[in-house]
Amino acid sequence: MHIKRLSDNSHDWVGSIFCEFTHGTKIDEGEARTILHEAAMNIQYILPAFID
């Protein structure tokens, strides 16, 4: 399983994105980090802004 921490502009934790495989995989940790980072960056643009 690979987990990417999601944070806002002030570096506060807002959630996590993860990828879990049901079968063995040979994905490199650095490659997984890059893929999850790109996914997190795309997700932040589709989520509505949180206003407290």
XYZ file of N, CA, C and O in Angstrom:
208
model
N 0.845 -1.165 0.000
C 0.000 0.000 0.000
C 0.895 1.234 0.000
O 1.919 1.272 0.666
N 0.499 2.245 -0.753
C 1.200 3.522 -0.792
C 0.226 4.601 -0.337
O -0.922 4.620 -0.764
N 0.672 5.503 0.542
C -0.180 6.561 1.076
C 0.484 7.910 0.839
O 1.678 8.067 1.062
N -0.308 8.893 0.405
C 0.168 10.262 0.196
C -0.649 11.180 1.089
O -1.866 11.178 1.051
N 0.036 11.949 1.923
C -0.621 12.897 2.816
C -1.038 14.112 2.002
O -0.250 14.646 1.217
N -2.275 14.574 2.191
C -2.757 15.769 1.524
C -2.760 16.909 2.533
O -3.224 16.745 3.661
N -2.226 18.058 2.137
C -2.216 19.208 3.035
C -2.581 20.462 2.252
O -2.450 20.511 1.028
N -3.021 21.471 2.995
C -3.396 22.732 2.356
C -2.170 23.647 2.258
O -1.056 23.246 2.569
N -2.408 24.890 1.853
C -1.299 25.825 1.656
C -0.555 26.161 2.944
O 0.590 26.579 2.903
N -1.213 25.992 4.098
C -0.537 26.246 5.374
C -0.005 24.947 5.972
O 0.323 24.892 7.142
N 0.057 23.911 5.169
C 0.610 22.601 5.523
C -0.194 21.863 6.594
O 0.342 21.000 7.278
N -1.477 22.206 6.739
C -2.363 21.469 7.643
C -2.878 20.234 6.913
O -3.223 20.294 5.733
N -2.948 19.103 7.623
C -3.423 17.858 7.032
C -4.901 17.997 6.687
O -5.701 18.456 7.494
N -5.276 17.624 5.475
C -6.678 17.673 5.048
C -7.194 16.305 4.607
O -8.376 16.151 4.338
N -6.329 15.316 4.538
C -6.752 13.989 4.137
C -5.599 13.191 3.572
O -4.450 13.619 3.627
N -5.915 12.040 3.049
C -4.904 11.164 2.474
C -5.448 10.542 1.196
O -6.650 10.364 1.044
N -4.547 10.235 0.315
C -4.887 9.466 -0.877
C -4.001 8.224 -0.831
O -2.843 8.294 -0.443
N -4.583 7.083 -1.143
C -3.788 5.867 -1.072
C -4.094 4.952 -2.233
O -5.122 5.060 -2.883
N -3.160 4.076 -2.479
C -3.290 3.077 -3.528
C -2.905 1.740 -2.920
O -1.825 1.596 -2.361
N -3.823 0.798 -2.996
C -3.569 -0.524 -2.438
C -3.753 -1.553 -3.548
O -4.691 -1.466 -4.330
N -2.847 -2.492 -3.624
C -2.889 -3.513 -4.657
C -3.391 -4.825 -4.070
O -3.041 -5.190 -2.952
N -4.236 -5.528 -4.825
C -4.733 -6.818 -4.364
C -3.798 -7.958 -4.760
O -3.900 -9.047 -4.228
N -2.906 -7.692 -5.686
C -1.913 -8.667 -6.112
C -0.530 -8.031 -6.014
O -0.403 -6.810 -6.009
N 0.474 -8.831 -5.965
C 1.834 -8.318 -5.905
C 2.136 -7.390 -7.071
O 1.620 -7.568 -8.165
N 2.946 -6.398 -6.818
C 3.311 -5.448 -7.868
C 4.781 -5.077 -7.718
O 5.349 -5.197 -6.645
N 5.356 -4.626 -8.769
C 6.770 -4.253 -8.735
C 6.927 -2.766 -9.037
O 7.850 -2.363 -9.712
N 6.019 -1.948 -8.525
C 6.112 -0.511 -8.745
C 7.156 0.076 -7.803
O 7.204 -0.257 -6.620
N 7.996 0.922 -8.349
C 9.046 1.579 -7.577
C 8.427 2.609 -6.637
O 7.468 3.296 -6.997
N 8.959 2.734 -5.424
C 8.418 3.679 -4.446
C 8.438 5.115 -4.978
O 7.482 5.870 -4.797
N 9.498 5.499 -5.637
C 9.588 6.847 -6.205
C 8.536 7.087 -7.273
O 7.940 8.166 -7.347
N 8.300 6.077 -8.104
C 7.276 6.192 -9.148
C 5.893 6.313 -8.524
O 5.074 7.125 -8.958
N 5.618 5.503 -7.495
C 4.329 5.573 -6.801
C 4.139 6.948 -6.171
O 3.058 7.525 -6.231
N 5.195 7.486 -5.582
C 5.130 8.819 -4.970
C 4.764 9.871 -6.024
O 3.928 10.739 -5.792
N 5.385 9.780 -7.194
C 5.107 10.729 -8.272
C 3.669 10.613 -8.756
O 2.984 11.630 -8.939
N 3.189 9.404 -8.953
C 1.822 9.183 -9.427
C 0.810 9.714 -8.417
O -0.156 10.400 -8.784
N 1.006 9.416 -7.123
C 0.072 9.873 -6.104
C 0.128 11.388 -5.938
O -0.892 12.034 -5.687
N 1.302 11.978 -6.103
C 1.411 13.437 -6.023
C 0.615 14.085 -7.153
O -0.133 15.049 -6.926
N 0.746 13.565 -8.363
C 0.002 14.103 -9.497
C -1.506 13.951 -9.279
O -2.278 14.865 -9.575
N -1.925 12.808 -8.739
C -3.349 12.595 -8.446
C -3.838 13.594 -7.402
O -4.914 14.180 -7.539
N -3.043 13.805 -6.347
C -3.416 14.753 -5.289
C -3.542 16.170 -5.847
O -4.456 16.913 -5.489
N -2.623 16.557 -6.718
C -2.681 17.891 -7.307
C -3.935 18.053 -8.160
O -4.564 19.110 -8.157
N -4.333 17.017 -8.874
C -5.557 17.078 -9.682
C -6.800 17.114 -8.802
O -7.758 17.826 -9.105
N -6.807 16.357 -7.717
C -7.961 16.304 -6.821
C -8.202 17.656 -6.169
O -9.341 18.082 -6.008
N -7.157 18.366 -5.799
C -7.342 19.632 -5.099
C -8.103 20.650 -5.943
O -8.758 21.532 -5.415
N -8.055 20.510 -7.254
C -8.757 21.453 -8.118
C -10.236 21.108 -8.308
O -11.002 21.973 -8.733
N -10.648 19.895 -7.984
C -12.063 19.538 -8.137
C -12.829 19.607 -6.824
O -14.042 19.597 -6.813
N -12.117 19.692 -5.699
C -12.780 19.804 -4.401
C -13.154 21.260 -4.130
O -12.380 22.162 -4.423
N -14.330 21.487 -3.546
C -14.689 22.870 -3.204
C -13.814 23.376 -2.067
O -13.339 22.606 -1.229
N -13.612 24.668 -2.030
C -12.816 25.273 -0.959
C -13.544 25.119 0.370
O -14.767 25.226 0.457
N -12.788 24.861 1.428
C -13.342 24.754 2.777
C -13.246 26.121 3.431
O -12.161 26.687 3.535
N -14.390 26.662 3.824
C -14.416 27.968 4.480
C -14.925 27.770 5.893
O -16.031 27.276 6.100
N -14.095 28.126 6.868
C -14.448 27.927 8.280
C -15.146 29.134 8.836
O -14.857 30.239 8.619
